[in-house]
């Protein structure tokens, strides 16, 4: 049975935030995403949830296990009467806004609904991130992505949801000397919504994610509602990164496969079972290691040894024969080991360029993390299929809201709506 609450999903990416709302049984009318690979990932995941609802998850797993082509998978879904997934693969701009609005209204009519209850999403964060601004001589002041939040506000004005969720990096607060943050709050107020005036910065680790990942989460509601910002429960159970690495096949650089492969013959830990990351299937996808040159592997081993001694590798610590960059200041923190005994640092899209900042803690493997390993750090379940080449998969995962965090947010949104 479809949920009584309808969600419009903007700047959806690969569906991390979306997944949390699927898990809380929201009815998602449309997903708007400009990147073709991410849009295909969204479509695949939306069809997975539709197949589960119809009692046919086997069709999805045949596709996941590469027993059928994508065209055959889509044909099977159509034959079961599963409607269009609602993915709008289009860039949001002044030129496309009206067309996308029309498409969303068309989708509402198709599912027999009149209005949108919740709008979720967050525009690409590169223009707001402190790292991005540090790399740009103009500190991203003239980056057109600075203004993408205005499209989000246009859709709030158009569809007048009861609640909205807007996610981004904490750097949004200081972007353009605070002008964007201030303008967003003022415009939201004029549109008839309350939101918390103080920045609400949440850490994904408090939702069960094995990662220190801080994000600013705006939650706003129409002024006629007597709501307040949710008090999220903190998940402080003991866990560590090794929990999501040990049952995956050990790999040498250049080995593994993007296709299905068996898990190691070890019992999945409690963390994997509790959060349904190992969720029943026999095989796992996207576990293929990058190829590394011998010099980088030697640097990785040095970094791991130092990490095990409680030290952090800086570029100047390397032997001269391993140094290749003249600009030592920019590359000072180029190599970093993921803390197997604790939480990972924040997963980022730069993983698509190289893996030096995400070195596997096992000195025998001496490699960077695979797509599946970083997906697990982001709390994506193993049956989540990422479409596109490996570089695109890393970008999708690095830009995503961790599904466990999204699930906690969506649960509180459901509670708010039920009290309205």
CSV table of C-alpha atoms in Angstrom, one decimal:
chain,number,residue,atom,x,y,z
A,1,UNK,CA,0.0,0.0,0.0
A,2,UNK,CA,1.4,3.4,-1.0
A,3,UNK,CA,2.2,5.9,1.7
A,4,UNK,CA,-0.2,8.7,2.3
A,5,UNK,CA,2.8,11.1,2.3
A,6,UNK,CA,4.3,12.2,-1.1
A,7,UNK,CA,7.9,13.2,-1.4
A,8,UNK,CA,9.6,15.2,-4.2
A,9,UNK,CA,13.3,14.3,-4.3
A,10,UNK,CA,15.6,17.1,-5.7
A,11,UNK,CA,19.4,17.0,-6.5
A,12,UNK,CA,18.9,13.3,-5.7
A,13,UNK,CA,22.4,12.0,-6.6
A,14,UNK,CA,22.6,8.2,-6.2
A,15,UNK,CA,19.8,8.2,-3.7
A,16,UNK,CA,21.4,8.1,-0.2
A,17,UNK,CA,18.8,10.5,1.2
A,18,UNK,CA,16.1,9.0,-1.0
A,19,UNK,CA,16.8,5.5,0.5
A,20,UNK,CA,15.9,6.8,4.0
A,21,UNK,CA,12.5,7.9,2.8
A,22,UNK,CA,11.9,4.6,0.9
A,23,UNK,CA,12.7,2.7,4.1
A,24,UNK,CA,10.1,4.8,5.9
A,25,UNK,CA,7.4,4.0,3.3
A,26,UNK,CA,7.1,7.5,1.7
A,27,UNK,CA,5.7,7.7,-1.8
A,28,UNK,CA,8.3,9.4,-3.9
A,29,UNK,CA,6.7,11.1,-6.9
A,30,UNK,CA,9.8,12.2,-8.7
A,31,UNK,CA,13.6,12.2,-8.4
A,32,UNK,CA,15.4,15.1,-10.1
A,33,UNK,CA,19.1,14.4,-10.9
A,34,UNK,CA,21.3,15.8,-13.7
A,35,UNK,CA,24.0,13.2,-13.7
A,36,UNK,CA,23.2,10.3,-16.1
A,37,UNK,CA,25.0,7.6,-14.1
A,38,UNK,CA,23.5,8.7,-10.8
A,39,UNK,CA,20.0,8.9,-12.5
A,40,UNK,CA,20.4,5.3,-13.7
A,41,UNK,CA,21.4,4.2,-10.1
A,42,UNK,CA,18.3,6.0,-8.8
A,43,UNK,CA,16.1,4.2,-11.4
A,44,UNK,CA,17.6,0.8,-10.5
A,45,UNK,CA,17.1,1.4,-6.7
A,46,UNK,CA,13.5,2.7,-7.2
A,47,UNK,CA,12.7,-0.4,-9.2
A,48,UNK,CA,14.3,-2.6,-6.5
A,49,UNK,CA,11.9,-1.2,-3.9
A,50,UNK,CA,8.9,-1.6,-6.3
A,51,UNK,CA,9.8,-5.2,-7.0
A,52,UNK,CA,10.1,-6.0,-3.3
A,53,UNK,CA,6.7,-4.4,-2.7
A,54,UNK,CA,5.3,-6.7,-5.4
A,55,UNK,CA,7.0,-9.8,-4.0
A,56,UNK,CA,9.5,-10.2,-6.8
A,57,UNK,CA,12.9,-9.3,-5.4
A,58,UNK,CA,14.3,-12.3,-7.4
A,59,UNK,CA,14.1,-10.3,-10.6
A,60,UNK,CA,16.3,-7.6,-9.1
A,61,UNK,CA,18.8,-10.1,-7.9
A,62,UNK,CA,19.0,-11.7,-11.3
A,63,UNK,CA,20.0,-8.3,-12.7
A,64,UNK,CA,22.3,-7.6,-9.7
A,65,UNK,CA,24.1,-11.0,-10.3
A,66,UNK,CA,24.4,-10.2,-14.0
A,67,UNK,CA,22.1,-13.0,-15.1
A,68,UNK,CA,20.1,-10.6,-17.3
A,69,UNK,CA,20.8,-7.4,-19.2
A,70,UNK,CA,19.5,-4.0,-18.1
A,71,UNK,CA,17.0,-4.0,-21.0
A,72,UNK,CA,15.7,-7.4,-19.9
A,73,UNK,CA,15.5,-6.1,-16.3
A,74,UNK,CA,13.5,-3.1,-17.4
A,75,UNK,CA,11.2,-5.3,-19.6
A,76,UNK,CA,10.5,-7.6,-16.6
A,77,UNK,CA,9.6,-4.6,-14.5
A,78,UNK,CA,7.2,-3.3,-17.2
A,79,UNK,CA,5.6,-6.7,-17.6
A,80,UNK,CA,4.7,-6.6,-13.8
A,81,UNK,CA,2.9,-3.3,-14.2
A,82,UNK,CA,5.6,-1.3,-12.3
A,83,UNK,CA,5.1,2.3,-13.4
A,84,UNK,CA,7.8,4.7,-14.5
A,85,UNK,CA,10.4,5.1,-11.7
A,86,UNK,CA,9.9,8.9,-11.7
A,87,UNK,CA,13.5,9.8,-12.3
A,88,UNK,CA,13.9,13.1,-14.2
A,89,UNK,CA,17.4,13.1,-15.6
A,90,UNK,CA,17.8,16.8,-16.3
A,91,UNK,CA,19.8,19.8,-15.1
A,92,UNK,CA,17.9,22.3,-13.0
A,93,UNK,CA,18.1,25.7,-14.6
A,94,UNK,CA,15.9,28.7,-15.5
A,95,UNK,CA,15.4,27.1,-18.9
A,96,UNK,CA,14.3,23.7,-17.6
A,97,UNK,CA,12.4,24.6,-14.4
A,98,UNK,CA,9.0,25.0,-15.9
A,99,UNK,CA,9.3,21.8,-17.9
A,100,UNK,CA,10.3,19.8,-14.8
A,101,UNK,CA,7.5,21.4,-12.7
A,102,UNK,CA,5.1,20.2,-15.5
A,103,UNK,CA,6.6,16.7,-15.3
A,104,UNK,CA,6.1,16.5,-11.6
A,105,UNK,CA,2.5,17.6,-11.9
A,106,UNK,CA,2.1,14.9,-14.5
A,107,UNK,CA,3.6,12.3,-12.2
A,108,UNK,CA,1.3,13.4,-9.3
A,109,UNK,CA,-1.7,12.8,-11.6
A,110,UNK,CA,-0.4,9.4,-12.5
A,111,UNK,CA,-0.2,8.3,-8.9
A,112,UNK,CA,-3.6,9.9,-8.1
A,113,UNK,CA,-2.2,12.6,-5.7
A,114,UNK,CA,-2.9,16.3,-5.7
A,115,UNK,CA,0.1,17.7,-3.7
A,116,UNK,CA,3.6,17.1,-2.4
A,117,UNK,CA,4.0,16.7,1.4
A,118,UNK,CA,7.8,16.8,1.6
A,119,UNK,CA,10.6,18.2,-0.5
A,120,UNK,CA,14.0,16.8,0.2
A,121,UNK,CA,17.5,17.3,-1.3
A,122,UNK,CA,20.6,19.4,-1.3
A,123,UNK,CA,22.4,21.0,-4.3
A,124,UNK,CA,25.9,19.9,-5.2
A,125,UNK,CA,28.2,21.0,-2.3
A,126,UNK,CA,31.5,21.8,-4.1
A,127,UNK,CA,30.8,25.5,-4.2
A,128,UNK,CA,30.2,25.6,-0.5
A,129,UNK,CA,32.9,23.2,0.8
A,130,UNK,CA,35.9,24.6,2.5
A,131,UNK,CA,38.1,22.3,0.5
A,132,UNK,CA,36.7,23.4,-2.8
A,133,UNK,CA,37.1,27.1,-1.9
A,134,UNK,CA,40.6,26.4,-0.8
A,135,UNK,CA,41.5,25.1,-4.3
A,136,UNK,CA,39.8,27.9,-6.2
A,137,UNK,CA,41.7,31.3,-6.5
A,138,UNK,CA,38.3,33.1,-6.2
A,139,UNK,CA,37.1,30.9,-3.3
A,140,UNK,CA,34.1,29.7,-5.5
A,141,UNK,CA,32.5,33.2,-5.3
A,142,UNK,CA,31.6,33.1,-9.0
A,143,UNK,CA,30.8,29.4,-9.2
A,144,UNK,CA,27.2,29.1,-10.7
A,145,UNK,CA,26.5,26.2,-8.3
A,146,UNK,CA,26.3,28.8,-5.5
A,147,UNK,CA,22.8,29.7,-6.7
A,148,UNK,CA,21.3,26.2,-7.1
A,149,UNK,CA,19.5,26.6,-3.8
A,150,UNK,CA,17.3,29.1,-5.5
A,151,UNK,CA,15.9,26.3,-7.7
A,152,UNK,CA,15.1,24.4,-4.5
A,153,UNK,CA,13.2,27.4,-3.2
A,154,UNK,CA,11.3,27.8,-6.4
A,155,UNK,CA,10.0,24.2,-6.0
A,156,UNK,CA,9.0,24.9,-2.4
A,157,UNK,CA,7.1,28.0,-3.6
A,158,UNK,CA,5.4,26.0,-6.4
A,159,UNK,CA,4.4,22.8,-4.4
A,160,UNK,CA,4.0,24.3,-0.9
A,161,UNK,CA,5.0,21.1,1.0
A,162,UNK,CA,4.2,20.7,4.7
A,163,UNK,CA,7.9,20.1,5.4
A,164,UNK,CA,11.2,20.3,3.6
A,165,UNK,CA,14.6,18.8,4.3
A,166,UNK,CA,17.7,20.6,2.9
A,167,UNK,CA,21.1,19.0,3.3
A,168,UNK,CA,24.5,20.4,2.6
A,169,UNK,CA,28.1,20.8,3.9
A,170,UNK,CA,28.7,23.0,7.0
A,171,UNK,CA,30.7,25.3,4.7
A,172,UNK,CA,27.4,26.6,3.4
A,173,UNK,CA,27.2,28.7,6.5
A,174,UNK,CA,30.3,30.8,5.6
A,175,UNK,CA,30.0,30.6,1.8
A,176,UNK,CA,30.2,34.1,0.3
A,177,UNK,CA,30.8,35.5,3.8
A,178,UNK,CA,27.5,34.1,5.0
A,179,UNK,CA,25.4,35.7,2.3
A,180,UNK,CA,23.9,32.5,1.0
A,181,UNK,CA,23.0,31.1,4.4
A,182,UNK,CA,21.4,34.4,5.4
A,183,UNK,CA,19.5,34.7,2.1
A,184,UNK,CA,18.2,31.2,2.4
A,185,UNK,CA,16.8,31.8,5.8
A,186,UNK,CA,15.2,35.1,4.7
A,187,UNK,CA,13.6,33.6,1.6
A,188,UNK,CA,12.3,30.6,3.6
A,189,UNK,CA,10.7,33.0,6.0
A,190,UNK,CA,9.0,34.9,3.2
A,191,UNK,CA,7.7,31.7,1.7
A,192,UNK,CA,5.8,31.0,5.0
A,193,UNK,CA,8.1,28.5,6.6
A,194,UNK,CA,9.9,28.2,10.0
A,195,UNK,CA,13.2,26.5,10.3
A,196,UNK,CA,15.8,26.6,13.1
A,197,UNK,CA,17.7,29.9,13.0
A,198,UNK,CA,20.8,28.3,14.5
A,199,UNK,CA,22.8,26.0,12.2
A,200,UNK,CA,21.9,22.3,12.9
A,201,UNK,CA,25.0,20.3,12.1
A,202,UNK,CA,24.6,16.6,12.5
A,203,UNK,CA,27.3,13.9,12.5
A,204,UNK,CA,26.6,10.7,10.5
A,205,UNK,CA,28.3,8.7,13.2
A,206,UNK,CA,25.5,9.5,15.6
A,207,UNK,CA,23.1,7.6,13.3
A,208,UNK,CA,25.2,4.4,13.2
A,209,UNK,CA,27.4,5.3,10.3
A,210,UNK,CA,31.1,4.3,10.6
A,211,UNK,CA,32.3,7.7,9.6
A,212,UNK,CA,32.8,11.2,11.0
A,213,UNK,CA,30.7,13.1,8.5
A,214,UNK,CA,29.2,16.4,9.5
A,215,UNK,CA,26.4,17.9,7.5
A,216,UNK,CA,24.1,20.9,8.0
A,217,UNK,CA,20.5,19.7,7.9
A,218,UNK,CA,17.7,22.3,7.5
A,219,UNK,CA,14.3,21.0,8.4
A,220,UNK,CA,11.5,23.5,7.8
A,221,UNK,CA,7.7,23.5,8.2
A,222,UNK,CA,4.8,25.6,7.3
A,223,UNK,CA,4.1,28.3,9.9
A,224,UNK,CA,0.6,26.9,10.7
A,225,UNK,CA,2.3,23.8,12.3
A,226,UNK,CA,3.4,23.7,15.9
A,227,UNK,CA,6.6,21.8,15.2
A,228,UNK,CA,10.1,22.0,16.5
A,229,UNK,CA,13.4,20.7,15.2
A,230,UNK,CA,13.6,17.0,15.9
A,231,UNK,CA,15.7,15.6,18.8
A,232,UNK,CA,17.5,12.8,17.1
A,233,UNK,CA,18.5,9.8,19.2
A,234,UNK,CA,22.3,9.3,19.3
A,235,UNK,CA,23.4,5.8,18.3
A,236,UNK,CA,26.5,5.3,20.6
A,237,UNK,CA,26.9,1.6,20.2
A,238,UNK,CA,30.5,0.3,20.0
A,239,UNK,CA,31.6,-0.4,16.4
A,240,UNK,CA,34.7,0.1,14.2
A,241,UNK,CA,35.6,0.2,10.5
A,242,UNK,CA,37.1,-3.4,10.7
A,243,UNK,CA,33.5,-4.5,11.1
A,244,UNK,CA,32.7,-3.7,7.5
A,245,UNK,CA,36.0,-4.9,6.0
A,246,UNK,CA,36.8,-8.4,7.4
A,247,UNK,CA,34.1,-10.4,5.5
A,248,UNK,CA,35.0,-9.0,2.1
A,249,UNK,CA,37.6,-10.8,-0.1
A,250,UNK,CA,41.2,-9.7,0.5
A,251,UNK,CA,42.6,-8.2,-2.6
A,252,UNK,CA,45.9,-7.3,-4.2
A,253,UNK,CA,45.9,-4.1,-6.3
A,254,UNK,CA,44.3,-4.7,-9.6
A,255,UNK,CA,42.3,-7.8,-8.5
A,256,UNK,CA,38.7,-8.4,-7.7
A,257,UNK,CA,35.7,-7.7,-10.0
A,258,UNK,CA,32.9,-5.3,-10.4
A,259,UNK,CA,30.7,-8.3,-10.9
A,260,UNK,CA,29.4,-10.7,-8.3
A,261,UNK,CA,31.9,-12.5,-6.0
A,262,UNK,CA,31.5,-14.6,-2.9
A,263,UNK,CA,32.1,-13.2,0.6
A,264,UNK,CA,34.9,-14.6,2.8
A,265,UNK,CA,33.8,-17.6,4.8
A,266,UNK,CA,33.5,-15.7,8.1
A,267,UNK,CA,30.4,-15.0,10.1
A,268,UNK,CA,29.1,-11.4,9.5
A,269,UNK,CA,29.6,-9.2,12.5
A,270,UNK,CA,26.7,-7.8,14.5
A,271,UNK,CA,27.0,-4.4,12.9
A,272,UNK,CA,26.4,-5.8,9.4
A,273,UNK,CA,23.4,-7.8,10.6
A,274,UNK,CA,21.9,-5.0,12.8
A,275,UNK,CA,21.9,-2.4,10.0
A,276,UNK,CA,21.2,-4.9,7.2
A,277,UNK,CA,24.3,-4.1,5.2
A,278,UNK,CA,24.8,-7.8,4.6
A,279,UNK,CA,21.2,-8.3,3.7
A,280,UNK,CA,20.9,-11.9,2.6
A,281,UNK,CA,22.3,-12.2,-0.9
A,282,UNK,CA,25.0,-14.7,-1.7
A,283,UNK,CA,27.3,-12.4,-3.7
A,284,UNK,CA,28.7,-8.9,-3.5
A,285,UNK,CA,29.3,-6.4,-6.3
A,286,UNK,CA,31.8,-3.5,-6.9
A,287,UNK,CA,34.7,-5.0,-5.0
A,288,UNK,CA,37.6,-4.5,-7.3
A,289,UNK,CA,40.9,-2.9,-6.2
A,290,UNK,CA,42.7,-0.1,-8.1
A,291,UNK,CA,46.0,-0.9,-9.7
A,292,UNK,CA,48.8,0.9,-7.8
A,293,UNK,CA,52.4,1.4,-8.8
A,294,UNK,CA,55.1,0.0,-6.5
A,295,UNK,CA,56.1,3.4,-5.2
A,296,UNK,CA,52.6,4.2,-4.0
A,297,UNK,CA,52.3,0.8,-2.3
A,298,UNK,CA,55.5,1.4,-0.4
A,299,UNK,CA,54.2,4.8,0.7
A,300,UNK,CA,50.9,3.0,1.8
A,301,UNK,CA,52.9,0.5,3.9
A,302,UNK,CA,54.9,3.3,5.6
A,303,UNK,CA,51.6,5.2,6.3
A,304,UNK,CA,50.0,2.0,7.8
A,305,UNK,CA,53.1,1.3,10.0
A,306,UNK,CA,53.1,4.9,11.3
A,307,UNK,CA,49.3,4.8,11.8
A,308,UNK,CA,49.7,1.6,13.9
A,309,UNK,CA,52.3,3.4,16.0
A,310,UNK,CA,49.8,6.3,16.6
A,311,UNK,CA,51.5,8.6,14.1
A,312,UNK,CA,50.3,10.3,10.9
A,313,UNK,CA,52.4,10.3,7.7
A,314,UNK,CA,53.3,13.7,6.3
A,315,UNK,CA,54.9,14.0,2.9
A,316,UNK,CA,58.1,15.3,4.3
A,317,UNK,CA,58.5,12.1,6.4
A,318,UNK,CA,59.0,10.0,3.2
A,319,UNK,CA,62.4,8.9,2.0
A,320,UNK,CA,63.6,11.1,-0.8
A,321,UNK,CA,63.3,8.4,-3.4
A,322,UNK,CA,59.5,8.2,-2.8
A,323,UNK,CA,58.9,12.0,-3.1
A,324,UNK,CA,57.8,13.1,-6.5
A,325,UNK,CA,56.2,16.5,-5.8
A,326,UNK,CA,58.1,19.7,-5.5
A,327,UNK,CA,55.2,21.5,-3.8
A,328,UNK,CA,55.6,19.9,-0.4
A,329,UNK,CA,53.1,22.1,1.4
A,330,UNK,CA,50.2,21.2,-0.8
A,331,UNK,CA,50.9,17.5,-0.6
A,332,UNK,CA,51.7,17.4,3.2
A,333,UNK,CA,48.6,15.4,4.0
A,334,UNK,CA,48.1,13.6,0.8
A,335,UNK,CA,48.2,10.1,2.3
A,336,UNK,CA,45.8,8.9,5.0
A,337,UNK,CA,45.0,5.5,6.5
A,338,UNK,CA,41.4,4.7,7.3
A,339,UNK,CA,41.1,4.0,11.1
A,340,UNK,CA,40.2,0.3,11.2
A,341,UNK,CA,39.8,0.5,15.0
A,342,UNK,CA,37.5,3.5,15.0
A,343,UNK,CA,35.6,5.7,12.6
A,344,UNK,CA,36.6,6.7,9.1
A,345,UNK,CA,37.2,10.3,8.1
A,346,UNK,CA,34.5,11.7,5.7
A,347,UNK,CA,34.2,9.9,2.4
A,348,UNK,CA,34.5,12.4,-0.5
A,349,UNK,CA,34.0,12.3,-4.3
A,350,UNK,CA,37.7,12.9,-4.8
A,351,UNK,CA,38.1,9.2,-4.4
A,352,UNK,CA,37.3,9.1,-8.1
A,353,UNK,CA,40.7,10.7,-8.8
A,354,UNK,CA,42.9,8.6,-6.5
A,355,UNK,CA,42.7,6.6,-3.3
A,356,UNK,CA,45.7,8.0,-1.4
A,357,UNK,CA,43.5,9.6,1.2
A,358,UNK,CA,41.6,6.3,1.8
A,359,UNK,CA,44.2,3.6,2.4
A,360,UNK,CA,43.0,0.2,3.6
A,361,UNK,CA,44.4,-0.4,7.2
A,362,UNK,CA,45.6,-3.9,6.3
A,363,UNK,CA,49.4,-3.6,5.5
A,364,UNK,CA,49.3,-7.0,3.6
A,365,UNK,CA,46.8,-5.6,1.1
A,366,UNK,CA,48.5,-2.2,0.9
A,367,UNK,CA,45.9,-0.6,-1.4
A,368,UNK,CA,43.1,2.0,-1.4
A,369,UNK,CA,39.5,1.1,-0.7
A,370,UNK,CA,37.2,-0.4,-3.2
A,371,UNK,CA,33.8,1.0,-4.3
A,372,UNK,CA,32.0,-1.5,-2.1
A,373,UNK,CA,34.2,-0.8,0.9
A,374,UNK,CA,33.5,3.0,0.8
A,375,UNK,CA,29.8,2.2,0.1
A,376,UNK,CA,29.8,0.3,3.4
A,377,UNK,CA,31.5,3.2,5.2
A,378,UNK,CA,28.6,5.3,3.9
A,379,UNK,CA,26.2,2.6,5.2
A,380,UNK,CA,24.9,1.6,1.8
A,381,UNK,CA,23.6,-2.0,1.9
A,382,UNK,CA,25.5,-4.6,-0.2
A,383,UNK,CA,22.5,-5.1,-2.5
A,384,UNK,CA,22.7,-1.4,-3.6
A,385,UNK,CA,23.8,-1.4,-7.2
A,386,UNK,CA,25.8,1.7,-8.5
A,387,UNK,CA,25.5,2.2,-12.3
A,388,UNK,CA,28.3,3.5,-14.5
A,389,UNK,CA,32.1,3.1,-14.5
A,390,UNK,CA,34.1,2.9,-11.3
A,391,UNK,CA,35.0,6.6,-11.3
A,392,UNK,CA,31.3,7.5,-11.5
A,393,UNK,CA,30.5,5.0,-8.7
A,394,UNK,CA,33.1,6.7,-6.4
A,395,UNK,CA,31.6,10.1,-7.1
A,396,UNK,CA,28.1,8.9,-6.4
A,397,UNK,CA,29.0,7.4,-3.1
A,398,UNK,CA,31.2,10.3,-2.0
A,399,UNK,CA,28.4,12.9,-2.7
A,400,UNK,CA,25.7,10.9,-0.9
A,401,UNK,CA,23.9,11.2,2.3
A,402,UNK,CA,24.5,8.0,4.3
A,403,UNK,CA,21.4,5.9,4.1
A,404,UNK,CA,21.4,5.2,7.9
A,405,UNK,CA,21.5,8.9,8.6
A,406,UNK,CA,18.8,9.5,6.0
A,407,UNK,CA,16.6,6.8,7.6
A,408,UNK,CA,16.8,8.5,11.0
A,409,UNK,CA,15.9,11.8,9.4
A,410,UNK,CA,13.0,10.4,7.5
A,411,UNK,CA,11.6,8.6,10.6
A,412,UNK,CA,11.4,12.0,12.4
A,413,UNK,CA,9.8,13.6,9.4
A,414,UNK,CA,7.1,10.9,9.4
A,415,UNK,CA,6.5,11.5,13.1
A,416,UNK,CA,6.1,15.3,12.5
A,417,UNK,CA,3.6,14.7,9.7
A,418,UNK,CA,1.6,12.3,11.8
A,419,UNK,CA,1.2,15.0,14.4
A,420,UNK,CA,0.1,17.6,12.0
